[in-house]
Short mmCIF file of C-alpha atoms and ligand atoms in Angstrom, two decimals:
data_model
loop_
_atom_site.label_atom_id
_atom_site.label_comp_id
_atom_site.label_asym_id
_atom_site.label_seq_id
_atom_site.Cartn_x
_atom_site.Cartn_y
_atom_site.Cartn_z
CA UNK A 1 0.00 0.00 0.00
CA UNK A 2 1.56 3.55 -0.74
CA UNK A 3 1.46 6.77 1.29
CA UNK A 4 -1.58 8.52 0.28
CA UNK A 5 -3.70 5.07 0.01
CA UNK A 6 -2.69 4.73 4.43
CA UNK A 7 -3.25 8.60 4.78
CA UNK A 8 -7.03 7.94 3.35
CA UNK A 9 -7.22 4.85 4.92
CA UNK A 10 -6.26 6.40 8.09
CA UNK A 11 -8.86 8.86 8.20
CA UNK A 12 -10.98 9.52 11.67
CA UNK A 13 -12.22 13.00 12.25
CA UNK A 14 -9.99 15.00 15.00
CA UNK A 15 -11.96 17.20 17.34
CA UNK A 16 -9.82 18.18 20.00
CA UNK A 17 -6.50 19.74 19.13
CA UNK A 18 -3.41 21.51 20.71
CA UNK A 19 -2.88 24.74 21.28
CA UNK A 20 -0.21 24.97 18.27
CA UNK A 21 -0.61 26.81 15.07
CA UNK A 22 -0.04 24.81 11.98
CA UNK A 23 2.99 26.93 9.74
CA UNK A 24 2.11 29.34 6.97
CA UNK A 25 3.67 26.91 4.69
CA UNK A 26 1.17 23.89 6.19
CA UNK A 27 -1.54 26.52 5.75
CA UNK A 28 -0.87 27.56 1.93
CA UNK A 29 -0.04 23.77 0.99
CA UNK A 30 -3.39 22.93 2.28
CA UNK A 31 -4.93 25.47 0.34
CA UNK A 32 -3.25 25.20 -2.86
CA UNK A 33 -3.85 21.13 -2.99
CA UNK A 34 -7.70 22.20 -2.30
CA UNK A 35 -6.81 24.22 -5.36
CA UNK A 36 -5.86 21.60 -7.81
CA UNK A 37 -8.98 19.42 -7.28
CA UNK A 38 -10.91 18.78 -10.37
CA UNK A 39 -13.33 21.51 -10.57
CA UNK A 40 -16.31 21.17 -13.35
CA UNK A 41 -16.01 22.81 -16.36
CA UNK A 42 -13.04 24.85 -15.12
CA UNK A 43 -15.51 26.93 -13.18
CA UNK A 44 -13.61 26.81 -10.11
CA UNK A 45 -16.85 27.72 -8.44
CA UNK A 46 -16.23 28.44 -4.71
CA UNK A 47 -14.54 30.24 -1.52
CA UNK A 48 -12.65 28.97 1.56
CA UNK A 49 -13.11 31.84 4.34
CA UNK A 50 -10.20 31.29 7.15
CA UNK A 51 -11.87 32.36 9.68
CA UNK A 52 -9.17 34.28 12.18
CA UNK A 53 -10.68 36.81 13.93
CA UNK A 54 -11.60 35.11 17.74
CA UNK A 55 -14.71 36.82 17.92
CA UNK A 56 -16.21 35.33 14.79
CA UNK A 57 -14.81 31.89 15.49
CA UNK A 58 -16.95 32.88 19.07
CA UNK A 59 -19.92 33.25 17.26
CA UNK A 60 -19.24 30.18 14.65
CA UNK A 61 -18.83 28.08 17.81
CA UNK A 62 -21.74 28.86 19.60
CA UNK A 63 -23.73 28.75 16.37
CA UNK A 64 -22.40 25.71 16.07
CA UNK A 65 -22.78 24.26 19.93
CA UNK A 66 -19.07 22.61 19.30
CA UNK A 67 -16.48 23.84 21.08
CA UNK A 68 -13.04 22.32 18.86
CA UNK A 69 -15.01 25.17 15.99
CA UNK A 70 -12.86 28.04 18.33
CA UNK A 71 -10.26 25.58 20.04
CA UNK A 72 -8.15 24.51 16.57
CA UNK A 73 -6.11 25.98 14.53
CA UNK A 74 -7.23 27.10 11.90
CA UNK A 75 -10.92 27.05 10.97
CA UNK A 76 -12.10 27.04 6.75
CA UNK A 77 -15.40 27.63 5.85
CA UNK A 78 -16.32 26.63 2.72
CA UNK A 79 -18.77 28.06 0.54
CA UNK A 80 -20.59 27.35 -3.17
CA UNK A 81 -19.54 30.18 -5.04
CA UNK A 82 -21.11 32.21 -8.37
CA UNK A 83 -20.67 35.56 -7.39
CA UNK A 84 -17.06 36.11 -9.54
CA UNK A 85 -18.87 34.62 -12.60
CA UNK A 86 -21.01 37.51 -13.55
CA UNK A 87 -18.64 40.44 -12.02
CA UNK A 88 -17.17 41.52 -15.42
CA UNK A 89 -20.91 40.88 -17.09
CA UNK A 90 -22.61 43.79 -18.23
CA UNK A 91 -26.13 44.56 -16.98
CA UNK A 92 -27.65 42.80 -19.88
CA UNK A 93 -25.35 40.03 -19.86
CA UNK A 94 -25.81 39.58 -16.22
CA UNK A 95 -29.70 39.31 -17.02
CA UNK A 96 -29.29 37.23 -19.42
CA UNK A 97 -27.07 34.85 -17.04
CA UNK A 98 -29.52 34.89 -13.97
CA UNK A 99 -31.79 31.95 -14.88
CA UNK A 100 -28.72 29.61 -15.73
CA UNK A 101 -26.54 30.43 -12.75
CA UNK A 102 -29.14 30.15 -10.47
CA UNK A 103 -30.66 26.85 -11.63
CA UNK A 104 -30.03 23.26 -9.57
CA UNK A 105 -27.83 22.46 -12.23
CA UNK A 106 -25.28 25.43 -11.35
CA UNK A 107 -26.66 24.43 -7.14
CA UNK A 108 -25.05 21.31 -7.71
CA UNK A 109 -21.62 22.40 -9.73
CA UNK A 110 -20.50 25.17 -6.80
CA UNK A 111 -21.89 22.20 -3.99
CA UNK A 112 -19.87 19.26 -6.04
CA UNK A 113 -16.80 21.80 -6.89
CA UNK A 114 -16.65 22.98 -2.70
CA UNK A 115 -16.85 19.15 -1.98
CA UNK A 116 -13.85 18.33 -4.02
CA UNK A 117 -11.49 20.95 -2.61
CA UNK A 118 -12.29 20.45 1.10
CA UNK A 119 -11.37 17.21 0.88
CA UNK A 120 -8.36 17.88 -1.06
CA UNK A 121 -7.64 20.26 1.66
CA UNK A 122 -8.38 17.60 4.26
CA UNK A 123 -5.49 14.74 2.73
CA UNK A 124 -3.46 17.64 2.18
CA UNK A 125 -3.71 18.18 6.06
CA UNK A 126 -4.13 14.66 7.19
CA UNK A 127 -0.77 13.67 4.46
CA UNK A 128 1.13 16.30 7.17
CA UNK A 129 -0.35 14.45 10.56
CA UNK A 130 -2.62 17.19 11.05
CA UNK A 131 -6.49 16.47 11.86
CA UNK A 132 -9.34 17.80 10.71
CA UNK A 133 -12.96 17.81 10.89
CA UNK A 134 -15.97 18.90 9.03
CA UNK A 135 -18.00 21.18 10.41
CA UNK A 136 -21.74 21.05 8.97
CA UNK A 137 -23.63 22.78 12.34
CA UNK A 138 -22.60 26.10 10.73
CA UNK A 139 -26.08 25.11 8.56
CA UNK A 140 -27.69 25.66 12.44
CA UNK A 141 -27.88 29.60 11.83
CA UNK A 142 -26.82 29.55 7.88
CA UNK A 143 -28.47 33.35 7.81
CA UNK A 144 -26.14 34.11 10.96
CA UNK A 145 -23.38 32.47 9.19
CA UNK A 146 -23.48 34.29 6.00
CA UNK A 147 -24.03 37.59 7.48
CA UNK A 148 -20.66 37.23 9.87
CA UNK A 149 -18.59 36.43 6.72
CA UNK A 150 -20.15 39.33 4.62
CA UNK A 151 -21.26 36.76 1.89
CA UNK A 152 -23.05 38.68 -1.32
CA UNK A 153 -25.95 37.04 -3.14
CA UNK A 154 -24.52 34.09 -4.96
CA UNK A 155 -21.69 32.87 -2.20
CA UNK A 156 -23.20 30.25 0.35
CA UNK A 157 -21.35 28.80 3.11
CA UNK A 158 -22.12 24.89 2.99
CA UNK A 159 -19.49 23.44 5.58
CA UNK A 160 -16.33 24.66 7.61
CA UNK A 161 -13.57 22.27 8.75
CA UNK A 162 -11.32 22.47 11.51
CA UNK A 163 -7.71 21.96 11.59
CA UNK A 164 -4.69 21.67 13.83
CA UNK A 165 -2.28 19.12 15.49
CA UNK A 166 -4.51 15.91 16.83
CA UNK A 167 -4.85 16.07 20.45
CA UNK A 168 -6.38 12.59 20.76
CA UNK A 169 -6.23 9.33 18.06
CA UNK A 170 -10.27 8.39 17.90
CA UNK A 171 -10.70 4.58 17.55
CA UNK A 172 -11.24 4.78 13.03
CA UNK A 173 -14.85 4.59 12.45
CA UNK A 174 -15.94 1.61 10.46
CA UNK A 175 -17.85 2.03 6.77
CA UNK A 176 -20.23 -0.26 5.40
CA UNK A 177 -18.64 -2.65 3.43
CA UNK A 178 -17.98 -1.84 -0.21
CA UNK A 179 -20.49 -3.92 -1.61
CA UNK A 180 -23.20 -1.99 -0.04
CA UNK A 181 -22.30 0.66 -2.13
CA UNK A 182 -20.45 -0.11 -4.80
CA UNK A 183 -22.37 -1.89 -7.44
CA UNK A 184 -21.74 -3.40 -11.31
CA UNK A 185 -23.82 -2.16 -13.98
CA UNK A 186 -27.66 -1.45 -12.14
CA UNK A 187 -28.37 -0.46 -8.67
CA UNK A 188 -29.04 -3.33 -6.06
CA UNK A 189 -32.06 -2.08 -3.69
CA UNK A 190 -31.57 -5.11 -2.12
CA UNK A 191 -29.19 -4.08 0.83
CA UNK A 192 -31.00 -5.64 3.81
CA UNK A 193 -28.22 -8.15 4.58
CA UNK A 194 -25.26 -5.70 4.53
CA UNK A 195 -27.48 -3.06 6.17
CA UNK A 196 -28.18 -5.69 9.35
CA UNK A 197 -24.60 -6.74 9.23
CA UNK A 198 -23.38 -3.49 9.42
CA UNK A 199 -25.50 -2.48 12.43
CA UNK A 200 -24.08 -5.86 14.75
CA UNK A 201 -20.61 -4.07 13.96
CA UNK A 202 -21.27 -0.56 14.24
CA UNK A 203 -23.23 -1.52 17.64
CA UNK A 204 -19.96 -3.41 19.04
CA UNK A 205 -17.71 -0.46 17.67
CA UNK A 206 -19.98 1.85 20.25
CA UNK A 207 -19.49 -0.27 22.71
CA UNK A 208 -16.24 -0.77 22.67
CA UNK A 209 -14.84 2.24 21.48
CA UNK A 210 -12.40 4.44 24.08
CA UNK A 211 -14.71 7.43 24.60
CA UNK A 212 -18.40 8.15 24.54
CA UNK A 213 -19.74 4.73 24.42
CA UNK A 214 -23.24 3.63 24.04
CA UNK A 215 -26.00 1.49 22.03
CA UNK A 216 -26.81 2.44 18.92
CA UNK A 217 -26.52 1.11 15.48
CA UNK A 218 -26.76 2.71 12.14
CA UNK A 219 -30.43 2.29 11.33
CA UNK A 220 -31.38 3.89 14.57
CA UNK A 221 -29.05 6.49 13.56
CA UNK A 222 -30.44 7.10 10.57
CA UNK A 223 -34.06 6.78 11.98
CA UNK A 224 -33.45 9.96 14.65
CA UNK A 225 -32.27 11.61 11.79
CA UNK A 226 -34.92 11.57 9.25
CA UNK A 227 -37.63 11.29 11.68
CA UNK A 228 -36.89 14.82 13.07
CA UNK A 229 -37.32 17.83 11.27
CA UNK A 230 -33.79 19.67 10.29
CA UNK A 231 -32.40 22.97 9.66
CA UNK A 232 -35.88 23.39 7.31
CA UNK A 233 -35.02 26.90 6.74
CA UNK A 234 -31.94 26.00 4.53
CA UNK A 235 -34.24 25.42 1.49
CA UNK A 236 -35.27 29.44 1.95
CA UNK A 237 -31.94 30.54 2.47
CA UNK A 238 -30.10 28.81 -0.36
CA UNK A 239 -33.05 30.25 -2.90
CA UNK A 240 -32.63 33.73 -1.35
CA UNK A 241 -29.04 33.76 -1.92
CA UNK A 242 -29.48 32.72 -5.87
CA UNK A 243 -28.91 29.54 -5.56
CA UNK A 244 -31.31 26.40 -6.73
CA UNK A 245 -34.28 28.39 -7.82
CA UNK A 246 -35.20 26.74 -10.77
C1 FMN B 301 -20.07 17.63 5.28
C2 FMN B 301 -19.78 17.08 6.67
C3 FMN B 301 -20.23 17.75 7.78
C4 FMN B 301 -19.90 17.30 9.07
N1 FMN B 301 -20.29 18.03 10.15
C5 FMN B 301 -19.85 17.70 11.37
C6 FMN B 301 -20.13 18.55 12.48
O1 FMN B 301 -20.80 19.57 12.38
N2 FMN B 301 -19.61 18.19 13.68
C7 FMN B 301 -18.85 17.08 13.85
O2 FMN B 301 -18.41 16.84 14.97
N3 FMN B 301 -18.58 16.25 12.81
C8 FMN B 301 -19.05 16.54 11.58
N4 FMN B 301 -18.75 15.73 10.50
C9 FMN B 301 -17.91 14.55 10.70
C10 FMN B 301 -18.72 13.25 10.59
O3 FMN B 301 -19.53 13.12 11.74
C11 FMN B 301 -17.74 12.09 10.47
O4 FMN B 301 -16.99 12.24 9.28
C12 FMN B 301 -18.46 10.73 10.44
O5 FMN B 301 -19.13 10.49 11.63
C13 FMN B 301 -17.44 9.61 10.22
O6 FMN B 301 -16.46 9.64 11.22
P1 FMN B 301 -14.91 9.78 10.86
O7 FMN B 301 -14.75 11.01 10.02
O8 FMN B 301 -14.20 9.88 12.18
O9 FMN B 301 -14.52 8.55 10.13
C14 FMN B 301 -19.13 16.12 9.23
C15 FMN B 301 -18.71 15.42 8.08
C16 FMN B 301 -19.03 15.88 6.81
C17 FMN B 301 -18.53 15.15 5.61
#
């Protein structure tokens, strides 16, 4: 197995770090690997806001309810992006642009094109033995979020992550196993086997695991999660920012 197959492999989010910056250098390789990332149509269609004042990461914290979103650090927030794609337009060619950019199709490029760089950004980080986590509370108070970063219409923060120097080594989460998702040729809807499977192991892996133990298995997971209403004024937001409208 090579290097970068064990860094992926590796992977376990890191939510408590110490109190060490990572080195300019750390900081702009992370940023210009998130850079490189395939990015559709050569659109390059979103942001990373660092996120250095202490006040804002205050308010990003609490937003979020997690305290490693102010103890890290550095903290990225990453946002779907169309706003530089009309700036040199004229008024007419902006008008004539609206309807296309703001469409699910264009939704989906800035959402895919974000995707790809954070987790460019996150090998990058984990390749140097930092940690990292993603941070998708900020979606708590997305309104609150995108008025403390100054976003204009057609810039929507989607996730942050955290970064720094691991302060703990989690026990690595398991994943289903790859044929539950990985299939040849036409969909298999019939996943019942791997799905019951997977709960028996995830169960033991909360039971066993170092910290915050308890019972619960995927499909109860997955149950609380679907069952209860969440953030359902993202829908609003993302439309009144310009984004998925049509
Ligand atoms: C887009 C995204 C948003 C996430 N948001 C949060 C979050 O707000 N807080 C958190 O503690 N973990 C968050 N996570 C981390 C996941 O909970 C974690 O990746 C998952 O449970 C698997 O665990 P592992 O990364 O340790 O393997 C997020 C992950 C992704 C991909």
């Amino acid at each position: 197995m090579n290097e970068t197959i064990e860094t992926i492999l590796n992977h376990r989010s890191i939510r408590k770090f110490k109190d060490v910056k990572i080195s300019d250098e750390q900081l702009d390789l992370i940023l210009s690997s998130a850079q490189q990332a395939s990015t559709s149509s050569y659109m390059m269609a979103y942001s990373i806001i660092g996120v250095t004042d202490e006040e804002k990461k205050a308010q990003l914290a609490e937003i979020t309810g997690q305290a490693y979103v102010k103890n890290n650090s550095h903290l990225l927030i990453f946002c779907a992006d169309l706003y530089r794609h009309t700036l040199q337009a004229s008024e007419e060619q902006y008008e004539q642009m609206l309807a296309n950019l703001e469409n699910s199709e264009h939704f989906l490029v800035s959402a895919i094109d974000a995707a790809l760089a954070a987790q460019n950004a996150a090998l990058a980080a984990e390749s140097m033995d930092l940690g990292i986590c993603y941070i998708g509370s900020i979606r708590n108070q997305l309104d609150k979020v995108d008025e403390i970063l100054s976003l204009p219409k057609h810039v929507l923060p989607l996730f942050g992550m955290v970064i720094g120097v691991p302060d703990h080594q989690p026990d690595k989460k398991p994943r289903l196993e790859t044929k539950a998702i990985y299939f040849e040729n036409e969909y298999n809807q019939d996943q019942k086997d791997e799905l019951q499977a997977f709960d028996k192991e995830i169960a033991a892996y909360y039971q066993s695991r170092k910290t915050n133990t308890r019972s619960d298995s995927w499909t109860d997971q997955m149950l609380r999660r679907f069952t209860n209403p969440m953030r359902m004024d993202v829908t609003g937001i993302v439309k009144k920012k310009g984004f998925n409208k049509q």
